Amino acid sequence: MPHVKSLECRECGRTYPVEPTNACEFCFGPLEVSYDYESIARSVTRESIAAGPFSMWRYHDFLPVGAEAAVDMGTGFTPLLHAKNLGRKLGLDRLYVKNDSVNPTFSFKDRPVSVTATKALEFEFETLACVSTGNLMGAVAAHGAKAGMRTVVFFPGNLEDGKVTGAAVYGPTLVAVDGTYDQVNRLCSELADNLRWAFVNINMRPFYAEGSKTLGYEVAEQLGWKAPDHCVVPAASGELHTKIWKGLTEMGDVGLIDPPSTRMHLAQPEGCSPIVSAFETGGERVAPVRPDTIAKSLAIGDPAAGVYALQTLRETGGSAAAAPEDEVAECIQLLAETEGIFTETAGGVVISGLRKLAESGAIGKDEVTVAFITGNGFKTQEVVEHLVDPAHIKPTYASFEAAMLDGK
Ligand SMILES: *Cc1c(COP(=O)(O)O)cnc(C)c1O
Ligand SMILES: [Zn+2]
């Protein structure tokens, strides 16, 4: 990691050595990795990146780990698709879908976890752990298995079966906690203080968060080394939203693209939309809520990066949209029927937010817009189960005719 300078407090700017720690000792602000961008600019070019692997590791110069020992399962470099059919419906000619639901464990969480597992091995941890809203635990369990680490995953007990099974198969210790994500998170913060475990989203959070920047780099490269005019991003902790923006600005800083003027929009489900509420009321802080939403992967009531997502919204001129709960399944279906992509509830939230922004005129017809589809519908099948209504026939022509061709 030749380009890393230190960890730096996001609030007071104090610097710390690169260690598994996430909070400033003086002001309790979160720590973030800081880099020597002149050094990055000297070592990367568009050509050097393009010659790299077809995975997120082609951007290793921007990551806080050595690439040689990367725990790499082939995450990243996922398709960016020109969504012509959905765009036509929404009146957007240059709409793209970044389909990050096709990563190794079927969500974008493989990006931050690939970085964290690598860093955890560097720090010689033996146990990789996390607090999950559903997708993180699959990513942690898979990367831990690949890295030969023990894994322990904590999750609120009400998660979808597809998420739990999709993690269990990799052999982690599963701990279902009778409580909300925020309660599980408080418990695990206490555990992280007392056990020498790499909790990917607690003591390893500064490294974890960096992995999501690769979504920003990829989209810019796939658009021909240009930042989009608009990004529409789902938010739980708010980290992904801010880190896509960090990725785009870093690319501008090192001269790989023109300085971006992207508007960074954000979508949350109505039943858990603390960042949207703070944005709408002009607040500086995000008031915690108790989640009650169908989009469980976004059910964080007290978002760790909520204030930074607010800053990103304001700095970039973005908007925040709350998706009505009853639009989530409808919008999953809308994306499937127009573009052939089956996303989970978080994707339904994004498409609902996108539609609202298109209707309000916040996104113009000719502007390049990227909707981030971050998770796979096969993990939350129950929300679209009502669509399963086959014709039942006998294996005879007559039966088919009676059931299907009648009156045609
Ligand atoms: C975790 C998750 C998010 C939100 O990520 P944050 O960085 O916590 O805002 C979005 N979509 C899916 C599918 C997720 O699993
Ligand atoms: Zn500080």
Short mmCIF file of C-alpha atoms and ligand atoms in Angstrom, two decimals:
data_model
loop_
_atom_site.label_atom_id
_atom_site.label_comp_id
_atom_site.label_asym_id
_atom_site.label_seq_id
_atom_site.Cartn_x
_atom_site.Cartn_y
_atom_site.Cartn_z
CA MET A 1 0.00 0.00 0.00
CA PRO A 2 2.62 2.49 -1.13
CA HIS A 3 0.22 5.43 -1.43
CA VAL A 4 -1.40 5.40 2.03
CA LYS A 5 -0.38 8.21 4.37
CA SER A 6 -2.34 7.52 7.55
CA LEU A 7 -5.77 7.26 9.05
CA GLU A 8 -7.37 10.66 9.53
CA CYS A 9 -10.30 11.80 11.69
CA ARG A 10 -13.16 12.97 9.49
CA GLU A 11 -14.10 15.57 12.10
CA CYS A 12 -10.94 17.09 13.60
CA GLY A 13 -8.34 15.96 11.06
CA ARG A 14 -6.00 14.35 13.62
CA THR A 15 -3.94 11.58 12.06
CA TYR A 16 -3.34 8.05 13.28
CA PRO A 17 -1.11 5.15 12.21
CA VAL A 18 -2.67 2.49 9.98
CA GLU A 19 -4.16 0.14 12.56
CA PRO A 20 -7.44 -1.70 13.13
CA THR A 21 -9.24 1.18 14.77
CA ASN A 22 -12.16 3.32 13.68
CA ALA A 23 -12.69 6.26 16.06
CA CYS A 24 -10.72 9.36 17.00
CA GLU A 25 -9.49 9.32 20.59
CA PHE A 26 -10.12 13.04 20.97
CA CYS A 27 -13.49 13.72 19.34
CA PHE A 28 -14.80 10.18 18.64
CA GLY A 29 -15.13 11.10 14.95
CA PRO A 30 -14.78 8.25 12.43
CA LEU A 31 -11.37 7.60 10.89
CA GLU A 32 -10.80 7.47 7.16
CA VAL A 33 -7.82 6.38 5.07
CA SER A 34 -5.83 9.26 3.56
CA TYR A 35 -3.58 8.91 0.54
CA ASP A 36 -0.72 10.64 -1.21
CA TYR A 37 -2.53 11.55 -4.44
CA GLU A 38 0.59 12.89 -6.12
CA SER A 39 2.16 9.51 -5.70
CA ILE A 40 -0.98 7.79 -7.08
CA ALA A 41 -1.02 10.19 -10.03
CA ARG A 42 2.58 9.28 -10.83
CA SER A 43 1.89 5.55 -10.87
CA VAL A 44 -1.50 5.17 -12.58
CA THR A 45 -2.65 5.94 -16.10
CA ARG A 46 -5.78 4.97 -17.99
CA GLU A 47 -3.64 2.41 -19.82
CA SER A 48 -2.20 0.86 -16.66
CA ILE A 49 -5.68 0.46 -15.22
CA ALA A 50 -7.09 -0.94 -18.46
CA ALA A 51 -4.28 -3.51 -18.52
CA GLY A 52 -5.20 -4.73 -15.02
CA PRO A 53 -7.46 -7.63 -14.03
CA PHE A 54 -11.16 -7.54 -14.91
CA SER A 55 -12.09 -7.05 -11.28
CA MET A 56 -12.09 -4.26 -8.68
CA TRP A 57 -8.39 -5.00 -8.15
CA ARG A 58 -7.53 -3.10 -11.34
CA TYR A 59 -7.86 -0.04 -9.06
CA HIS A 60 -5.56 -1.37 -6.34
CA ASP A 61 -3.49 1.84 -6.30
CA PHE A 62 -6.50 3.55 -4.70
CA LEU A 63 -6.94 0.87 -2.02
CA PRO A 64 -5.31 0.65 1.43
CA VAL A 65 -3.87 -2.85 1.00
CA GLY A 66 -1.18 -4.62 -0.98
CA ALA A 67 -2.69 -6.17 -4.10
CA GLU A 68 -0.26 -9.14 -4.17
CA ALA A 69 -2.05 -10.97 -1.35
CA ALA A 70 -5.57 -9.80 -2.25
CA VAL A 71 -8.45 -12.02 -1.16
CA ASP A 72 -9.86 -11.80 -4.66
CA MET A 73 -12.93 -13.78 -5.68
CA GLY A 74 -13.37 -11.88 -8.93
CA THR A 75 -15.49 -9.13 -7.46
CA GLY A 76 -16.24 -6.08 -9.54
CA PHE A 77 -16.05 -4.93 -13.15
CA THR A 78 -19.74 -5.72 -13.27
CA PRO A 79 -21.88 -4.71 -16.26
CA LEU A 80 -22.92 -1.11 -16.88
CA LEU A 81 -25.94 -1.45 -19.12
CA HIS A 82 -27.64 1.18 -21.23
CA ALA A 83 -31.19 0.74 -19.90
CA LYS A 84 -33.09 1.76 -23.02
CA ASN A 85 -36.41 0.16 -22.15
CA LEU A 86 -36.63 1.48 -18.62
CA GLY A 87 -35.28 4.81 -19.84
CA ARG A 88 -38.07 5.05 -22.41
CA LYS A 89 -40.66 4.50 -19.68
CA LEU A 90 -39.11 7.14 -17.46
CA GLY A 91 -38.31 9.64 -20.23
CA LEU A 92 -34.54 9.28 -19.84
CA ASP A 93 -32.50 8.72 -22.99
CA ARG A 94 -29.18 8.11 -21.28
CA LEU A 95 -30.07 5.92 -18.35
CA TYR A 96 -27.58 3.25 -17.26
CA VAL A 97 -27.92 0.47 -14.73
CA LYS A 98 -24.81 -0.58 -12.85
CA ASN A 99 -25.65 -4.20 -12.19
CA ASP A 100 -23.65 -4.99 -9.08
CA SER A 101 -25.98 -7.83 -8.15
CA VAL A 102 -23.79 -10.28 -10.08
CA ASN A 103 -20.79 -10.25 -7.75
CA PRO A 104 -19.59 -13.55 -6.20
CA THR A 105 -22.08 -13.38 -3.31
CA PHE A 106 -24.63 -11.35 -5.27
CA SER A 107 -24.26 -7.90 -3.77
CA PHE A 108 -21.85 -4.96 -3.84
CA LYS A 109 -20.76 -5.91 -0.29
CA ASP A 110 -18.12 -8.16 -1.88
CA ARG A 111 -16.20 -4.97 -2.71
CA PRO A 112 -15.68 -3.64 0.82
CA VAL A 113 -15.23 -7.15 2.20
CA SER A 114 -12.57 -8.11 -0.38
CA VAL A 115 -10.51 -5.15 0.86
CA THR A 116 -11.19 -5.87 4.53
CA ALA A 117 -10.40 -9.58 4.38
CA THR A 118 -7.09 -8.71 2.73
CA LYS A 119 -6.33 -6.13 5.40
CA ALA A 120 -7.36 -8.49 8.20
CA LEU A 121 -4.79 -11.03 6.98
CA GLU A 122 -2.16 -8.27 6.90
CA PHE A 123 -3.00 -7.48 10.52
CA GLU A 124 -2.82 -11.22 11.30
CA PHE A 125 -6.38 -11.58 12.55
CA GLU A 126 -7.73 -15.10 12.68
CA THR A 127 -11.42 -14.23 12.92
CA LEU A 128 -13.43 -12.15 10.48
CA ALA A 129 -16.77 -10.92 11.87
CA CYS A 130 -19.57 -8.52 11.02
CA VAL A 131 -22.95 -7.07 11.88
CA SER A 132 -25.20 -7.56 8.88
CA THR A 133 -28.46 -6.30 7.41
CA GLY A 134 -28.36 -9.38 5.18
CA ASN A 135 -25.86 -9.14 2.34
CA LEU A 136 -22.77 -8.41 4.37
CA MET A 137 -22.79 -11.76 6.14
CA GLY A 138 -22.67 -13.71 2.88
CA ALA A 139 -19.73 -11.62 1.70
CA VAL A 140 -17.89 -12.03 5.01
CA ALA A 141 -18.54 -15.76 5.22
CA ALA A 142 -17.35 -16.36 1.63
CA HIS A 143 -14.22 -14.20 1.81
CA GLY A 144 -13.34 -15.62 5.22
CA ALA A 145 -13.65 -19.12 3.80
CA LYS A 146 -11.41 -18.23 0.87
CA ALA A 147 -8.88 -16.60 3.21
CA GLY A 148 -8.87 -19.57 5.58
CA MET A 149 -10.21 -17.49 8.47
CA ARG A 150 -12.83 -18.29 11.06
CA THR A 151 -15.98 -16.22 10.50
CA VAL A 152 -18.67 -15.09 12.93
CA VAL A 153 -21.68 -13.16 11.64
CA PHE A 154 -24.27 -11.35 13.74
CA PHE A 155 -27.64 -10.37 12.33
CA PRO A 156 -31.10 -9.28 13.43
CA GLY A 157 -33.24 -12.39 13.76
CA ASN A 158 -35.95 -11.25 11.33
CA LEU A 159 -33.85 -11.46 8.12
CA GLU A 160 -34.95 -13.16 4.92
CA ASP A 161 -34.18 -16.90 4.63
CA GLY A 162 -32.32 -16.37 1.36
CA LYS A 163 -29.82 -14.08 3.07
CA VAL A 164 -29.21 -16.42 5.99
CA THR A 165 -28.90 -19.56 3.84
CA GLY A 166 -26.71 -17.67 1.40
CA ALA A 167 -24.26 -17.07 4.25
CA ALA A 168 -24.64 -20.37 6.11
CA VAL A 169 -23.37 -22.41 3.17
CA TYR A 170 -19.85 -20.96 3.57
CA GLY A 171 -19.60 -22.27 7.12
CA PRO A 172 -19.64 -19.22 9.42
CA THR A 173 -20.77 -19.20 13.02
CA LEU A 174 -24.24 -17.64 12.70
CA VAL A 175 -25.53 -15.52 15.58
CA ALA A 176 -29.16 -14.39 15.22
CA VAL A 177 -29.82 -11.60 17.70
CA ASP A 178 -33.25 -10.79 18.97
CA GLY A 179 -33.11 -7.06 18.17
CA THR A 180 -32.74 -4.40 15.48
CA TYR A 181 -29.57 -3.87 13.45
CA ASP A 182 -28.72 -0.88 15.61
CA GLN A 183 -28.96 -2.99 18.78
CA VAL A 184 -26.84 -5.74 17.25
CA ASN A 185 -24.32 -3.08 16.23
CA ARG A 186 -24.05 -1.74 19.78
CA LEU A 187 -23.48 -5.25 21.11
CA CYS A 188 -20.77 -5.90 18.52
CA SER A 189 -19.00 -2.61 19.25
CA GLU A 190 -18.64 -3.87 22.80
CA LEU A 191 -17.38 -7.24 21.56
CA ALA A 192 -14.89 -5.54 19.25
CA ASP A 193 -13.41 -3.70 22.24
CA ASN A 194 -12.82 -6.97 24.05
CA LEU A 195 -11.99 -9.61 21.44
CA ARG A 196 -9.19 -9.63 18.90
CA TRP A 197 -11.56 -10.09 15.98
CA ALA A 198 -11.67 -8.16 12.73
CA PHE A 199 -15.22 -6.80 12.69
CA VAL A 200 -15.38 -5.60 9.10
CA ASN A 201 -17.80 -2.74 9.78
CA ILE A 202 -16.57 -1.76 13.27
CA ASN A 203 -12.83 -1.79 14.05
CA MET A 204 -11.98 -2.43 10.37
CA ARG A 205 -14.44 0.16 9.08
CA PRO A 206 -11.91 2.62 7.61
CA PHE A 207 -10.59 -0.10 5.28
CA TYR A 208 -13.99 -1.63 4.63
CA ALA A 209 -15.44 1.69 3.51
CA GLU A 210 -12.72 2.17 0.88
CA GLY A 211 -13.83 -0.87 -1.12
CA SER A 212 -17.03 0.83 -2.23
CA LYS A 213 -15.05 3.56 -4.02
CA THR A 214 -14.36 1.05 -6.77
CA LEU A 215 -17.97 1.41 -7.94
CA GLY A 216 -17.21 5.04 -8.76
CA TYR A 217 -14.01 4.23 -10.66
CA GLU A 218 -15.67 1.50 -12.65
CA VAL A 219 -18.62 3.56 -13.75
CA ALA A 220 -16.34 6.38 -14.90
CA GLU A 221 -14.09 3.98 -16.82
CA GLN A 222 -17.09 2.22 -18.37
CA LEU A 223 -18.55 5.55 -19.50
CA GLY A 224 -15.32 6.22 -21.41
CA TRP A 225 -13.42 7.95 -18.57
CA LYS A 226 -16.22 10.36 -17.73
CA ALA A 227 -18.20 10.88 -14.56
CA PRO A 228 -21.99 10.62 -14.99
CA ASP A 229 -24.28 13.63 -14.53
CA HIS A 230 -26.36 11.79 -11.93
CA CYS A 231 -25.96 8.81 -9.63
CA VAL A 232 -28.92 7.26 -7.79
CA VAL A 233 -27.68 5.21 -4.85
CA PRO A 234 -29.47 3.21 -2.12
CA ALA A 235 -28.52 4.13 1.45
CA ALA A 236 -28.47 2.26 4.74
CA SER A 237 -25.43 3.51 6.70
CA GLY A 238 -24.89 6.09 3.92
CA GLU A 239 -21.32 4.91 3.36
CA LEU A 240 -21.80 3.66 -0.21
CA HIS A 241 -23.26 7.00 -1.32
CA THR A 242 -20.32 8.99 0.05
CA LYS A 243 -17.73 6.51 -1.18
CA ILE A 244 -18.94 6.46 -4.80
CA TRP A 245 -18.50 10.23 -4.68
CA LYS A 246 -15.06 9.88 -3.09
CA GLY A 247 -14.08 7.51 -5.92
CA LEU A 248 -15.22 9.97 -8.59
CA THR A 249 -13.46 12.94 -6.98
CA GLU A 250 -10.23 10.96 -6.54
CA MET A 251 -10.23 10.10 -10.23
CA GLY A 252 -10.56 13.79 -10.95
CA ASP A 253 -7.79 14.62 -8.48
CA VAL A 254 -5.27 12.34 -10.15
CA GLY A 255 -6.24 13.49 -13.64
CA LEU A 256 -7.87 10.29 -14.92
CA ILE A 257 -11.12 12.17 -15.62
CA ASP A 258 -12.22 15.81 -15.65
CA PRO A 259 -13.26 17.02 -12.19
CA PRO A 260 -16.72 15.48 -11.69
CA SER A 261 -19.89 17.56 -11.34
CA THR A 262 -22.10 14.55 -10.65
CA ARG A 263 -25.26 15.03 -8.61
CA MET A 264 -25.27 12.31 -5.99
CA HIS A 265 -28.88 11.32 -5.26
CA LEU A 266 -29.86 8.88 -2.55
CA ALA A 267 -32.85 6.60 -1.98
CA GLN A 268 -34.15 5.00 1.21
CA PRO A 269 -37.35 3.06 1.94
CA GLU A 270 -40.07 5.11 3.58
CA GLY A 271 -40.06 2.78 6.61
CA CYS A 272 -36.42 3.61 7.31
CA SER A 273 -35.47 6.96 5.85
CA PRO A 274 -33.59 8.95 8.51
CA ILE A 275 -31.15 10.48 6.00
CA VAL A 276 -33.98 11.57 3.66
CA SER A 277 -35.84 13.16 6.60
CA ALA A 278 -32.75 15.06 7.76
CA PHE A 279 -32.14 16.28 4.22
CA GLU A 280 -35.73 17.45 3.80
CA THR A 281 -35.80 19.32 7.09
CA GLY A 282 -32.39 20.88 6.48
CA GLY A 283 -30.93 19.28 9.59
CA GLU A 284 -27.21 18.99 10.31
CA ARG A 285 -27.64 15.70 12.11
CA VAL A 286 -29.55 12.52 11.39
CA ALA A 287 -32.17 11.65 14.01
CA PRO A 288 -32.32 7.86 14.54
CA VAL A 289 -35.53 5.99 13.69
CA ARG A 290 -36.83 2.50 14.44
CA PRO A 291 -36.90 0.69 11.07
CA ASP A 292 -40.11 -0.85 9.78
CA THR A 293 -39.50 -1.68 6.16
CA ILE A 294 -39.70 -4.45 3.60
CA ALA A 295 -36.19 -3.45 2.44
CA LYS A 296 -34.30 -5.15 5.24
CA SER A 297 -30.90 -4.67 3.64
CA LEU A 298 -31.44 -0.92 4.14
CA ALA A 299 -32.86 -1.15 7.67
CA ILE A 300 -30.33 0.90 9.63
CA GLY A 301 -32.10 3.41 11.86
CA ASP A 302 -28.95 5.14 13.11
CA PRO A 303 -26.71 5.43 10.05
CA ALA A 304 -22.97 5.59 10.81
CA ALA A 305 -22.17 7.73 7.76
CA GLY A 306 -25.49 9.59 7.71
CA VAL A 307 -23.98 13.05 8.23
CA TYR A 308 -21.45 12.45 5.47
CA ALA A 309 -24.19 11.35 3.11
CA LEU A 310 -25.98 14.62 3.97
CA GLN A 311 -22.81 16.54 3.19
CA THR A 312 -22.40 14.70 -0.11
CA LEU A 313 -26.03 15.45 -1.03
CA ARG A 314 -25.54 19.17 -0.36
CA GLU A 315 -22.08 19.46 -1.85
CA THR A 316 -23.14 17.85 -5.13
CA GLY A 317 -26.66 19.27 -5.45
CA GLY A 318 -28.23 15.83 -5.10
CA SER A 319 -31.73 14.98 -3.88
CA ALA A 320 -33.02 12.38 -1.46
CA ALA A 321 -36.07 10.23 -2.15
CA ALA A 322 -38.08 8.00 0.17
CA ALA A 323 -39.62 5.05 -1.66
CA PRO A 324 -43.15 4.20 -0.52
CA GLU A 325 -43.16 0.66 0.88
CA ASP A 326 -45.80 -0.49 -1.60
CA GLU A 327 -43.67 0.60 -4.56
CA VAL A 328 -40.71 -1.62 -3.69
CA ALA A 329 -42.05 -4.89 -5.12
CA GLU A 330 -43.64 -3.04 -8.05
CA CYS A 331 -40.30 -1.46 -8.95
CA ILE A 332 -38.46 -4.79 -8.64
CA GLN A 333 -40.91 -6.02 -11.24
CA LEU A 334 -40.51 -2.89 -13.38
CA LEU A 335 -36.74 -3.39 -13.65
CA ALA A 336 -37.16 -7.10 -14.36
CA GLU A 337 -39.74 -6.56 -17.09
CA THR A 338 -37.86 -3.77 -18.83
CA GLU A 339 -34.21 -4.77 -18.48
CA GLY A 340 -34.22 -8.44 -17.50
CA ILE A 341 -32.54 -7.77 -14.15
CA PHE A 342 -33.94 -9.33 -10.99
CA THR A 343 -32.94 -7.18 -8.04
CA GLU A 344 -33.72 -7.35 -4.35
CA THR A 345 -35.67 -4.85 -2.30
CA ALA A 346 -32.83 -2.29 -2.21
CA GLY A 347 -32.97 -2.20 -6.01
CA GLY A 348 -36.72 -1.66 -5.89
CA VAL A 349 -36.05 1.33 -3.62
CA VAL A 350 -33.53 2.75 -6.10
CA ILE A 351 -35.86 2.39 -9.09
CA SER A 352 -38.70 4.02 -7.16
CA GLY A 353 -36.37 6.91 -6.22
CA LEU A 354 -35.14 7.19 -9.81
CA ARG A 355 -38.70 7.37 -11.13
CA LYS A 356 -39.55 10.11 -8.66
CA LEU A 357 -36.48 12.13 -9.67
CA ALA A 358 -37.24 11.70 -13.37
CA GLU A 359 -40.88 12.77 -12.87
CA SER A 360 -39.92 15.82 -10.81
CA GLY A 361 -37.49 16.99 -13.49
CA ALA A 362 -34.49 16.70 -11.16
CA ILE A 363 -32.93 14.47 -13.84
CA GLY A 364 -33.01 15.74 -17.41
CA LYS A 365 -33.82 13.60 -20.47
CA ASP A 366 -30.35 13.87 -22.01
CA GLU A 367 -28.30 13.64 -18.84
CA VAL A 368 -26.15 10.59 -18.18
CA THR A 369 -27.70 8.84 -15.20
CA VAL A 370 -26.51 5.74 -13.38
CA ALA A 371 -28.85 3.75 -11.13
CA PHE A 372 -26.91 1.47 -8.77
CA ILE A 373 -28.42 -2.00 -8.44
CA THR A 374 -26.58 -3.39 -5.45
CA GLY A 375 -28.23 -6.70 -4.59
CA ASN A 376 -29.81 -9.77 -6.18
CA GLY A 377 -33.49 -10.65 -6.20
CA PHE A 378 -32.91 -14.35 -5.63
CA LYS A 379 -32.16 -13.51 -2.00
CA THR A 380 -35.51 -11.81 -1.34
CA GLN A 381 -37.86 -13.92 -3.43
CA GLU A 382 -40.70 -13.73 -0.90
CA VAL A 383 -41.51 -10.11 -1.80
CA VAL A 384 -42.47 -11.07 -5.35
CA GLU A 385 -43.97 -14.46 -4.59
CA HIS A 386 -47.45 -13.14 -5.41
CA LEU A 387 -46.40 -13.08 -9.08
CA VAL A 388 -46.21 -16.86 -9.18
CA ASP A 389 -49.52 -17.94 -10.68
CA PRO A 390 -48.98 -20.63 -13.33
CA ALA A 391 -51.63 -22.27 -15.45
CA HIS A 392 -52.08 -25.89 -14.33
CA ILE A 393 -52.66 -28.35 -17.14
CA LYS A 394 -52.44 -32.05 -17.91
CA PRO A 395 -49.74 -33.20 -20.34
CA THR A 396 -52.16 -33.31 -23.27
CA TYR A 397 -52.84 -31.00 -26.19
CA ALA A 398 -56.51 -30.87 -25.24
CA SER A 399 -55.71 -29.68 -21.76
CA PHE A 400 -53.35 -27.00 -23.09
CA GLU A 401 -55.98 -25.89 -25.58
CA ALA A 402 -58.70 -25.71 -22.95
CA ALA A 403 -56.55 -23.73 -20.55
CA MET A 404 -54.56 -21.51 -22.89
CA LEU A 405 -56.08 -21.23 -26.36
CA ASP A 406 -59.67 -20.88 -25.34
CA GLY A 407 -61.22 -17.94 -27.12
CA LYS A 408 -58.01 -17.06 -29.03
C1 LIG B 1 -25.70 -2.71 2.58
C2 LIG B 1 -26.49 -2.44 1.36
C3 LIG B 1 -26.71 -1.13 0.90
C4 LIG B 1 -26.35 0.10 1.67
O1 LIG B 1 -25.02 0.32 1.95
P1 LIG B 1 -24.54 1.44 2.97
O2 LIG B 1 -23.12 1.63 2.62
O3 LIG B 1 -24.71 0.89 4.36
O4 LIG B 1 -25.36 2.67 2.78
C5 LIG B 1 -27.35 -0.98 -0.33
N1 LIG B 1 -27.79 -2.04 -1.04
C6 LIG B 1 -27.61 -3.30 -0.62
C7 LIG B 1 -28.13 -4.41 -1.45
C8 LIG B 1 -26.95 -3.55 0.60
O5 LIG B 1 -26.79 -4.81 1.00
ZN ZN B 2 -11.18 13.72 15.84
#
